[in-house]
Amino acid sequence: MSSITSEVALDLFPFLKVYKDGTLERLAGVEVLPPGLDPETNVLSKDILILPKTGVSARIYRPNLVTEPQKLPLVVYFHGGAFCAASPASLEYHTSLNKLVAEANIIALSVDYRLVPEHPLPTAYEDSWAALQWVASHKEENGNHEAWIKDYVELDEVFLTGDSSGANIAHHLALRIKESNLSYKLKIVGIGMIHPYFWGTNPIGSEVTDQFRKELVDKWWLYVCPSDKGCDDPLINPFVDGSSDLANLACDRILVIVAEKDILKERGRLYYDRLVKSGWKGKAEFMETEGEDHVFHIFRPDCAKAKSLIQRLASFFKM
């Protein structure tokens, strides 16, 4: 937190403010909840350390009543926040994961990847990749095994899921798996992409007329990933030269969810359309929520449309 006398150098609404004295004030995802038993959903959670060397951790969730030897799908979840805000412990994400686990009857691992600017990109991707490697290690006889994964997870039913920047991470991990030996250890059944954070220099669709929000999203990305490629860096624009072929995604199914009023909607729709035409052998599904904006379900989890979104995700995991 900056001193009162320091001026704001950069206002990255709604995520954070950077002050001229170099200090940082995060505005989003700062209210946190501890793990434990959620009385509303009857879901249990606990925090676990994945990589002691880097401090990468996660919050793992399971239904309170799991009858052994019942094995459940594992959903590896990556939270949003434009790579610079929020965590699995954030009130909104903890609440959302409890509801998702209860609705879908799954085990969920919400990854606490490190944030920009303290940890510049690609740290978030590397931390998330390390979490996947750790999950895959549970197929080995010996290792640092987590009891909830060992006892309750069907390791041949793993899904990657995320919202906003978390959906972006899921996309890149699914491409990386195809190119690595992890593909022999870990089968990704599907990816749930909620309001994916993809972008580009040249505006499309509503980005052309909504100049205010176009500039806002530009500013987010240029802050978290300063480079000469700008908003056409392959990390944020999956369609530019140098990007991996979508046909190489290592999964059988993808569900792309967008919101009608979201400035990122056009990119999500484009991603779905390009994927379908890419030669990828899987099954792609698309869902658009009318009348709603970016990650509305995180901020209003009890509204009817948020419940519908969670139900659609839950059915995706069960198919």
mmCIF file of C-alpha atoms in Angstrom:
data_model
loop_
_atom_site.group_PDB
_atom_site.id
_atom_site.type_symbol
_atom_site.label_atom_id
_atom_site.label_comp_id
_atom_site.label_asym_id
_atom_site.label_seq_id
_atom_site.Cartn_x
_atom_site.Cartn_y
_atom_site.Cartn_z
ATOM 1 C CA MET A 1 0.000 0.000 0.000
ATOM 2 C CA SER A 2 1.368 3.405 -0.960
ATOM 3 C CA SER A 3 1.650 6.441 1.236
ATOM 4 C CA ILE A 4 -1.183 8.937 0.941
ATOM 5 C CA THR A 5 1.132 11.581 -0.506
ATOM 6 C CA SER A 6 2.289 9.469 -3.447
ATOM 7 C CA GLU A 7 0.631 10.084 -6.811
ATOM 8 C CA VAL A 8 -0.858 7.378 -8.994
ATOM 9 C CA ALA A 9 1.413 6.583 -11.917
ATOM 10 C CA LEU A 10 -0.819 3.946 -13.510
ATOM 11 C CA ASP A 11 -4.439 3.024 -12.804
ATOM 12 C CA LEU A 12 -5.153 -0.481 -14.039
ATOM 13 C CA PHE A 13 -8.862 -0.478 -13.184
ATOM 14 C CA PRO A 14 -10.294 -2.686 -11.752
ATOM 15 C CA PHE A 15 -7.204 -4.661 -10.761
ATOM 16 C CA LEU A 16 -4.558 -2.421 -9.208
ATOM 17 C CA LYS A 17 -2.915 0.975 -8.924
ATOM 18 C CA VAL A 18 0.793 1.653 -9.356
ATOM 19 C CA TYR A 19 2.149 4.683 -7.513
ATOM 20 C CA LYS A 20 5.031 6.944 -8.487
ATOM 21 C CA ASP A 21 7.015 5.881 -5.440
ATOM 22 C CA GLY A 22 6.976 2.331 -6.872
ATOM 23 C CA THR A 23 4.451 0.844 -4.483
ATOM 24 C CA LEU A 24 1.452 -1.184 -5.566
ATOM 25 C CA GLU A 25 -2.141 -1.334 -4.373
ATOM 26 C CA ARG A 26 -4.237 -4.320 -5.439
ATOM 27 C CA LEU A 27 -7.945 -3.568 -5.660
ATOM 28 C CA ALA A 28 -9.437 -6.871 -6.864
ATOM 29 C CA GLY A 29 -9.455 -10.236 -5.159
ATOM 30 C CA VAL A 30 -8.071 -8.891 -1.885
ATOM 31 C CA GLU A 31 -10.821 -10.220 0.403
ATOM 32 C CA VAL A 32 -9.880 -13.808 1.220
ATOM 33 C CA LEU A 33 -11.485 -16.796 2.895
ATOM 34 C CA PRO A 34 -9.777 -19.681 4.685
ATOM 35 C CA PRO A 35 -10.225 -23.277 3.504
ATOM 36 C CA GLY A 36 -12.419 -25.693 5.406
ATOM 37 C CA LEU A 37 -15.937 -27.085 5.301
ATOM 38 C CA ASP A 38 -18.400 -24.859 3.447
ATOM 39 C CA PRO A 39 -21.762 -25.372 5.186
ATOM 40 C CA GLU A 40 -23.795 -24.189 2.179
ATOM 41 C CA THR A 41 -22.366 -26.686 -0.322
ATOM 42 C CA ASN A 42 -20.942 -29.345 2.038
ATOM 43 C CA VAL A 43 -17.620 -29.088 0.206
ATOM 44 C CA LEU A 44 -14.282 -29.505 1.994
ATOM 45 C CA SER A 45 -11.131 -27.602 1.030
ATOM 46 C CA LYS A 46 -7.546 -27.283 2.198
ATOM 47 C CA ASP A 47 -4.406 -25.489 1.066
ATOM 48 C CA ILE A 48 -1.423 -27.539 -0.106
ATOM 49 C CA LEU A 49 2.150 -26.683 -1.049
ATOM 50 C CA ILE A 50 3.063 -28.074 -4.465
ATOM 51 C CA LEU A 51 6.596 -26.780 -4.990
ATOM 52 C CA PRO A 52 8.484 -25.820 -1.828
ATOM 53 C CA LYS A 53 11.330 -24.341 -3.903
ATOM 54 C CA THR A 54 9.128 -21.668 -5.509
ATOM 55 C CA GLY A 55 6.258 -21.583 -3.024
ATOM 56 C CA VAL A 56 3.680 -22.567 -5.657
ATOM 57 C CA SER A 57 0.578 -23.820 -3.869
ATOM 58 C CA ALA A 58 -3.045 -24.688 -4.538
ATOM 59 C CA ARG A 59 -6.382 -25.012 -2.810
ATOM 60 C CA ILE A 60 -7.923 -28.448 -3.271
ATOM 61 C CA TYR A 61 -11.654 -29.168 -2.950
ATOM 62 C CA ARG A 62 -13.724 -32.315 -2.585
ATOM 63 C CA PRO A 63 -17.306 -33.194 -1.684
ATOM 64 C CA ASN A 64 -17.564 -33.914 2.036
ATOM 65 C CA LEU A 65 -19.117 -37.295 1.311
ATOM 66 C CA VAL A 66 -17.070 -39.408 -1.073
ATOM 67 C CA THR A 67 -17.701 -43.132 -0.880
ATOM 68 C CA GLU A 68 -14.576 -45.176 -1.500
ATOM 69 C CA PRO A 69 -13.662 -46.725 -3.864
ATOM 70 C CA GLN A 70 -15.554 -44.063 -5.864
ATOM 71 C CA LYS A 71 -13.177 -42.099 -8.098
ATOM 72 C CA LEU A 72 -14.051 -38.608 -9.327
ATOM 73 C CA PRO A 73 -12.843 -36.444 -12.231
ATOM 74 C CA LEU A 74 -10.150 -33.881 -11.401
ATOM 75 C CA VAL A 75 -10.616 -30.291 -12.555
ATOM 76 C CA VAL A 76 -7.406 -28.240 -12.477
ATOM 77 C CA TYR A 77 -8.625 -24.644 -12.196
ATOM 78 C CA PHE A 78 -6.805 -21.412 -13.076
ATOM 79 C CA HIS A 79 -8.319 -18.213 -11.711
ATOM 80 C CA GLY A 80 -8.669 -14.946 -13.591
ATOM 81 C CA GLY A 81 -7.426 -11.470 -12.700
ATOM 82 C CA ALA A 82 -5.437 -10.412 -15.787
ATOM 83 C CA PHE A 83 -2.344 -12.217 -14.427
ATOM 84 C CA CYS A 84 -1.928 -9.511 -11.769
ATOM 85 C CA ALA A 85 -4.753 -10.000 -9.258
ATOM 86 C CA ALA A 86 -6.737 -12.556 -7.214
ATOM 87 C CA SER A 87 -5.906 -16.008 -5.840
ATOM 88 C CA PRO A 88 -7.691 -19.279 -5.010
ATOM 89 C CA ALA A 89 -8.319 -17.827 -1.538
ATOM 90 C CA SER A 90 -10.133 -14.759 -2.925
ATOM 91 C CA LEU A 91 -13.704 -14.686 -1.643
ATOM 92 C CA GLU A 92 -15.174 -14.796 -5.151
ATOM 93 C CA TYR A 93 -13.077 -17.737 -6.338
ATOM 94 C CA HIS A 94 -13.401 -19.767 -3.161
ATOM 95 C CA THR A 95 -17.184 -19.339 -3.335
ATOM 96 C CA SER A 96 -17.306 -20.235 -7.030
ATOM 97 C CA LEU A 97 -15.170 -23.376 -6.631
ATOM 98 C CA ASN A 98 -17.315 -24.614 -3.733
ATOM 99 C CA LYS A 99 -20.406 -24.293 -5.916
ATOM 100 C CA LEU A 100 -18.771 -25.947 -8.919
ATOM 101 C CA VAL A 101 -17.503 -28.922 -6.905
ATOM 102 C CA ALA A 102 -20.912 -29.439 -5.295
ATOM 103 C CA GLU A 103 -22.768 -29.228 -8.617
ATOM 104 C CA ALA A 104 -20.358 -31.390 -10.629
ATOM 105 C CA ASN A 105 -19.275 -33.902 -7.950
ATOM 106 C CA ILE A 106 -15.587 -33.487 -8.775
ATOM 107 C CA ILE A 107 -12.250 -32.914 -7.107
ATOM 108 C CA ALA A 108 -10.904 -29.442 -7.969
ATOM 109 C CA LEU A 109 -7.361 -28.140 -7.698
ATOM 110 C CA SER A 110 -7.267 -24.329 -7.830
ATOM 111 C CA VAL A 111 -3.695 -23.279 -8.645
ATOM 112 C CA ASP A 112 -2.126 -20.325 -6.835
ATOM 113 C CA TYR A 113 0.264 -19.191 -9.562
ATOM 114 C CA ARG A 114 2.452 -16.179 -8.852
ATOM 115 C CA LEU A 115 1.362 -12.745 -10.082
ATOM 116 C CA VAL A 116 2.699 -9.841 -12.133
ATOM 117 C CA PRO A 117 4.530 -7.507 -11.468
ATOM 118 C CA GLU A 118 6.394 -9.237 -8.642
ATOM 119 C CA HIS A 119 6.766 -12.299 -10.875
ATOM 120 C CA PRO A 120 6.786 -11.296 -14.574
ATOM 121 C CA LEU A 121 5.321 -13.521 -17.266
ATOM 122 C CA PRO A 122 5.813 -16.312 -18.144
ATOM 123 C CA THR A 123 5.946 -17.161 -14.404
ATOM 124 C CA ALA A 124 2.168 -17.738 -14.225
ATOM 125 C CA TYR A 125 2.404 -20.252 -17.082
ATOM 126 C CA GLU A 126 5.449 -21.981 -15.591
ATOM 127 C CA ASP A 127 3.817 -22.275 -12.157
ATOM 128 C CA SER A 128 0.680 -23.720 -13.738
ATOM 129 C CA TRP A 129 2.758 -26.158 -15.782
ATOM 130 C CA ALA A 130 4.558 -27.244 -12.616
ATOM 131 C CA ALA A 131 1.165 -27.903 -11.010
ATOM 132 C CA LEU A 132 0.208 -30.164 -13.930
ATOM 133 C CA GLN A 133 3.493 -32.031 -13.663
ATOM 134 C CA TRP A 134 2.805 -32.524 -9.964
ATOM 135 C CA VAL A 135 -0.662 -33.914 -10.750
ATOM 136 C CA ALA A 136 0.875 -36.320 -13.283
ATOM 137 C CA SER A 137 3.387 -37.501 -10.672
ATOM 138 C CA HIS A 138 0.509 -39.174 -8.815
ATOM 139 C CA LYS A 139 0.572 -41.910 -11.459
ATOM 140 C CA GLU A 140 4.020 -42.924 -10.262
ATOM 141 C CA GLU A 141 4.569 -45.415 -7.452
ATOM 142 C CA ASN A 142 6.655 -43.060 -5.335
ATOM 143 C CA GLY A 143 6.421 -39.331 -4.945
ATOM 144 C CA ASN A 144 4.943 -36.425 -3.042
ATOM 145 C CA HIS A 145 1.388 -37.728 -3.270
ATOM 146 C CA GLU A 146 -1.613 -35.773 -2.015
ATOM 147 C CA ALA A 147 -4.078 -38.075 -0.256
ATOM 148 C CA TRP A 148 -7.183 -36.475 -1.774
ATOM 149 C CA ILE A 149 -5.821 -37.047 -5.289
ATOM 150 C CA LYS A 150 -4.513 -40.532 -4.548
ATOM 151 C CA ASP A 151 -7.725 -41.667 -2.818
ATOM 152 C CA TYR A 152 -10.477 -39.881 -4.727
ATOM 153 C CA VAL A 153 -9.286 -38.925 -8.248
ATOM 154 C CA GLU A 154 -9.638 -40.838 -11.498
ATOM 155 C CA LEU A 155 -6.386 -39.709 -13.117
ATOM 156 C CA ASP A 156 -7.620 -40.598 -16.602
ATOM 157 C CA GLU A 157 -10.375 -37.994 -16.229
ATOM 158 C CA VAL A 158 -8.548 -34.680 -15.892
ATOM 159 C CA PHE A 159 -9.977 -31.363 -17.086
ATOM 160 C CA LEU A 160 -8.357 -27.942 -17.376
ATOM 161 C CA THR A 161 -10.671 -25.049 -16.569
ATOM 162 C CA GLY A 162 -10.261 -21.334 -16.045
ATOM 163 C CA ASP A 163 -11.877 -17.968 -16.462
ATOM 164 C CA SER A 164 -10.385 -14.951 -18.251
ATOM 165 C CA SER A 165 -6.574 -15.134 -17.901
ATOM 166 C CA GLY A 166 -7.044 -18.593 -16.387
ATOM 167 C CA ALA A 167 -8.681 -19.793 -19.608
ATOM 168 C CA ASN A 168 -5.713 -18.348 -21.486
ATOM 169 C CA ILE A 169 -3.385 -20.408 -19.264
ATOM 170 C CA ALA A 170 -5.434 -23.570 -19.893
ATOM 171 C CA HIS A 171 -5.104 -23.035 -23.657
ATOM 172 C CA HIS A 172 -1.322 -22.712 -23.533
ATOM 173 C CA LEU A 173 -0.892 -25.693 -21.223
ATOM 174 C CA ALA A 174 -2.955 -27.899 -23.552
ATOM 175 C CA LEU A 175 -0.627 -26.954 -26.418
ATOM 176 C CA ARG A 176 2.479 -27.535 -24.317
ATOM 177 C CA ILE A 177 1.298 -30.977 -23.209
ATOM 178 C CA LYS A 178 1.151 -32.107 -26.840
ATOM 179 C CA GLU A 179 4.788 -31.156 -27.324
ATOM 180 C CA SER A 180 6.072 -32.750 -24.097
ATOM 181 C CA ASN A 181 6.460 -36.165 -22.523
ATOM 182 C CA LEU A 182 3.671 -35.228 -20.112
ATOM 183 C CA SER A 183 1.226 -36.396 -22.789
ATOM 184 C CA TYR A 184 2.259 -39.971 -21.976
ATOM 185 C CA LYS A 185 1.434 -39.536 -18.287
ATOM 186 C CA LEU A 186 -1.587 -37.250 -18.218
ATOM 187 C CA LYS A 187 -4.676 -37.427 -20.397
ATOM 188 C CA ILE A 188 -6.630 -34.173 -20.586
ATOM 189 C CA VAL A 189 -10.234 -35.057 -21.358
ATOM 190 C CA GLY A 190 -11.463 -31.520 -21.855
ATOM 191 C CA ILE A 191 -10.987 -27.793 -21.335
ATOM 192 C CA GLY A 192 -13.618 -25.459 -19.914
ATOM 193 C CA MET A 193 -12.829 -21.921 -21.121
ATOM 194 C CA ILE A 194 -14.917 -19.262 -19.362
ATOM 195 C CA HIS A 195 -14.739 -15.776 -20.928
ATOM 196 C CA PRO A 196 -11.202 -16.436 -22.254
ATOM 197 C CA TYR A 197 -8.695 -13.592 -22.200
ATOM 198 C CA PHE A 198 -7.394 -13.374 -25.754
ATOM 199 C CA TRP A 199 -6.699 -10.113 -27.509
ATOM 200 C CA GLY A 200 -5.064 -8.452 -30.511
ATOM 201 C CA THR A 201 -3.823 -5.124 -31.839
ATOM 202 C CA ASN A 202 -6.409 -4.792 -34.624
ATOM 203 C CA PRO A 203 -9.960 -4.441 -33.252
ATOM 204 C CA ILE A 204 -12.740 -6.790 -34.322
ATOM 205 C CA GLY A 205 -16.498 -6.707 -33.771
ATOM 206 C CA SER A 206 -17.592 -4.493 -30.875
ATOM 207 C CA GLU A 207 -13.957 -3.608 -30.147
ATOM 208 C CA VAL A 208 -14.121 -1.255 -33.141
ATOM 209 C CA THR A 209 -16.810 0.967 -31.611
ATOM 210 C CA ASP A 210 -16.069 0.482 -27.892
ATOM 211 C CA GLN A 211 -12.838 2.476 -27.897
ATOM 212 C CA PHE A 212 -12.846 3.044 -24.130
ATOM 213 C CA ARG A 213 -12.822 -0.619 -23.229
ATOM 214 C CA LYS A 214 -10.499 -1.475 -26.109
ATOM 215 C CA GLU A 215 -7.904 0.902 -24.668
ATOM 216 C CA LEU A 216 -8.516 -0.466 -21.173
ATOM 217 C CA VAL A 217 -7.769 -4.047 -22.212
ATOM 218 C CA ASP A 218 -4.778 -2.846 -24.245
ATOM 219 C CA LYS A 219 -3.420 -1.187 -21.103
ATOM 220 C CA TRP A 220 -3.877 -4.337 -18.995
ATOM 221 C CA TRP A 221 -1.866 -6.476 -21.365
ATOM 222 C CA LEU A 222 0.888 -3.951 -22.066
ATOM 223 C CA TYR A 223 1.422 -3.705 -18.309
ATOM 224 C CA VAL A 224 1.584 -7.438 -17.566
ATOM 225 C CA CYS A 225 3.599 -8.300 -20.689
ATOM 226 C CA PRO A 226 5.680 -5.371 -21.966
ATOM 227 C CA SER A 227 7.302 -6.414 -25.225
ATOM 228 C CA ASP A 228 7.862 -5.199 -28.753
ATOM 229 C CA LYS A 229 5.023 -7.508 -29.878
ATOM 230 C CA GLY A 230 2.440 -5.639 -27.811
ATOM 231 C CA CYS A 231 -1.076 -7.023 -28.038
ATOM 232 C CA ASP A 232 -0.023 -9.382 -30.810
ATOM 233 C CA ASP A 233 2.249 -11.395 -28.555
ATOM 234 C CA PRO A 234 1.399 -15.091 -29.110
ATOM 235 C CA LEU A 235 0.649 -15.387 -25.386
ATOM 236 C CA ILE A 236 -2.418 -13.169 -25.803
ATOM 237 C CA ASN A 237 -3.174 -13.509 -29.537
ATOM 238 C CA PRO A 238 -3.364 -17.194 -30.530
ATOM 239 C CA PHE A 239 -3.798 -16.376 -34.232
ATOM 240 C CA VAL A 240 -0.654 -14.391 -35.057
ATOM 241 C CA ASP A 241 2.475 -15.715 -36.747
ATOM 242 C CA GLY A 242 4.464 -17.712 -34.254
ATOM 243 C CA SER A 243 1.409 -19.108 -32.480
ATOM 244 C CA SER A 244 0.948 -22.845 -32.165
ATOM 245 C CA ASP A 245 -1.612 -24.577 -34.374
ATOM 246 C CA LEU A 246 -4.929 -25.027 -32.558
ATOM 247 C CA ALA A 247 -5.112 -28.519 -34.039
ATOM 248 C CA ASN A 248 -2.383 -29.466 -31.551
ATOM 249 C CA LEU A 249 -4.511 -28.958 -28.454
ATOM 250 C CA ALA A 250 -4.092 -32.029 -26.246
ATOM 251 C CA CYS A 251 -7.693 -32.726 -25.289
ATOM 252 C CA ASP A 252 -10.809 -34.413 -26.640
ATOM 253 C CA ARG A 253 -13.389 -31.722 -25.893
ATOM 254 C CA ILE A 254 -13.573 -27.979 -25.353
ATOM 255 C CA LEU A 255 -16.386 -25.807 -24.025
ATOM 256 C CA VAL A 256 -15.997 -22.096 -24.806
ATOM 257 C CA ILE A 257 -18.276 -19.827 -22.767
ATOM 258 C CA VAL A 258 -18.704 -16.114 -23.519
ATOM 259 C CA ALA A 259 -20.940 -13.310 -22.233
ATOM 260 C CA GLU A 260 -22.932 -11.050 -24.555
ATOM 261 C CA LYS A 261 -21.732 -7.723 -23.081
ATOM 262 C CA ASP A 262 -18.104 -8.756 -22.594
ATOM 263 C CA ILE A 263 -15.553 -6.860 -24.710
ATOM 264 C CA LEU A 264 -13.599 -10.144 -24.885
ATOM 265 C CA LYS A 265 -16.569 -11.973 -26.412
ATOM 266 C CA GLU A 266 -15.442 -11.498 -30.023
ATOM 267 C CA ARG A 267 -12.120 -13.212 -29.319
ATOM 268 C CA GLY A 268 -13.822 -16.146 -27.612
ATOM 269 C CA ARG A 269 -16.125 -16.630 -30.571
ATOM 270 C CA LEU A 270 -13.197 -16.325 -32.995
ATOM 271 C CA TYR A 271 -11.268 -18.920 -30.984
ATOM 272 C CA TYR A 272 -14.168 -21.365 -31.224
ATOM 273 C CA ASP A 273 -14.626 -20.757 -34.974
ATOM 274 C CA ARG A 274 -10.915 -21.133 -35.740
ATOM 275 C CA LEU A 275 -10.692 -24.271 -33.589
ATOM 276 C CA VAL A 276 -13.570 -25.943 -35.427
ATOM 277 C CA LYS A 277 -11.874 -25.240 -38.776
ATOM 278 C CA SER A 278 -8.334 -26.110 -37.619
ATOM 279 C CA GLY A 279 -8.396 -29.841 -38.172
ATOM 280 C CA TRP A 280 -8.453 -30.512 -34.438
ATOM 281 C CA LYS A 281 -10.050 -33.930 -33.910
ATOM 282 C CA GLY A 282 -12.035 -33.149 -30.781
ATOM 283 C CA LYS A 283 -15.551 -31.886 -30.101
ATOM 284 C CA ALA A 284 -16.027 -28.151 -29.510
ATOM 285 C CA GLU A 285 -19.037 -26.633 -27.761
ATOM 286 C CA PHE A 286 -20.037 -22.984 -27.460
ATOM 287 C CA MET A 287 -22.241 -21.150 -24.972
ATOM 288 C CA GLU A 288 -23.149 -17.455 -24.828
ATOM 289 C CA THR A 289 -24.892 -15.910 -21.826
ATOM 290 C CA GLU A 290 -27.214 -13.110 -22.890
ATOM 291 C CA GLY A 291 -27.266 -9.774 -21.091
ATOM 292 C CA GLU A 292 -24.167 -10.418 -18.960
ATOM 293 C CA ASP A 293 -20.601 -9.089 -18.809
ATOM 294 C CA HIS A 294 -17.162 -10.475 -18.076
ATOM 295 C CA VAL A 295 -16.983 -13.123 -15.293
ATOM 296 C CA PHE A 296 -20.398 -12.081 -13.974
ATOM 297 C CA HIS A 297 -20.750 -15.522 -12.372
ATOM 298 C CA ILE A 298 -17.756 -14.819 -10.121
ATOM 299 C CA PHE A 299 -19.278 -11.619 -8.754
ATOM 300 C CA ARG A 300 -22.931 -12.725 -8.682
ATOM 301 C CA PRO A 301 -22.734 -16.486 -8.082
ATOM 302 C CA ASP A 302 -26.317 -16.824 -6.878
ATOM 303 C CA CYS A 303 -28.028 -15.257 -9.895
ATOM 304 C CA ALA A 304 -29.973 -17.570 -12.203
ATOM 305 C CA LYS A 305 -27.574 -17.186 -15.146
ATOM 306 C CA ALA A 306 -24.538 -17.919 -12.978
ATOM 307 C CA LYS A 307 -26.222 -21.105 -11.763
ATOM 308 C CA SER A 308 -26.959 -22.022 -15.377
ATOM 309 C CA LEU A 309 -23.297 -21.504 -16.310
ATOM 310 C CA ILE A 310 -22.110 -23.716 -13.451
ATOM 311 C CA GLN A 311 -24.650 -26.393 -14.419
ATOM 312 C CA ARG A 312 -23.398 -26.345 -18.016
ATOM 313 C CA LEU A 313 -19.814 -26.755 -16.827
ATOM 314 C CA ALA A 314 -20.857 -29.576 -14.513
ATOM 315 C CA SER A 315 -22.566 -31.432 -17.356
ATOM 316 C CA PHE A 316 -19.443 -30.928 -19.497
ATOM 317 C CA PHE A 317 -17.362 -32.718 -16.854
ATOM 318 C CA LYS A 318 -19.841 -35.606 -16.684
ATOM 319 C CA MET A 319 -20.200 -36.328 -20.399
#
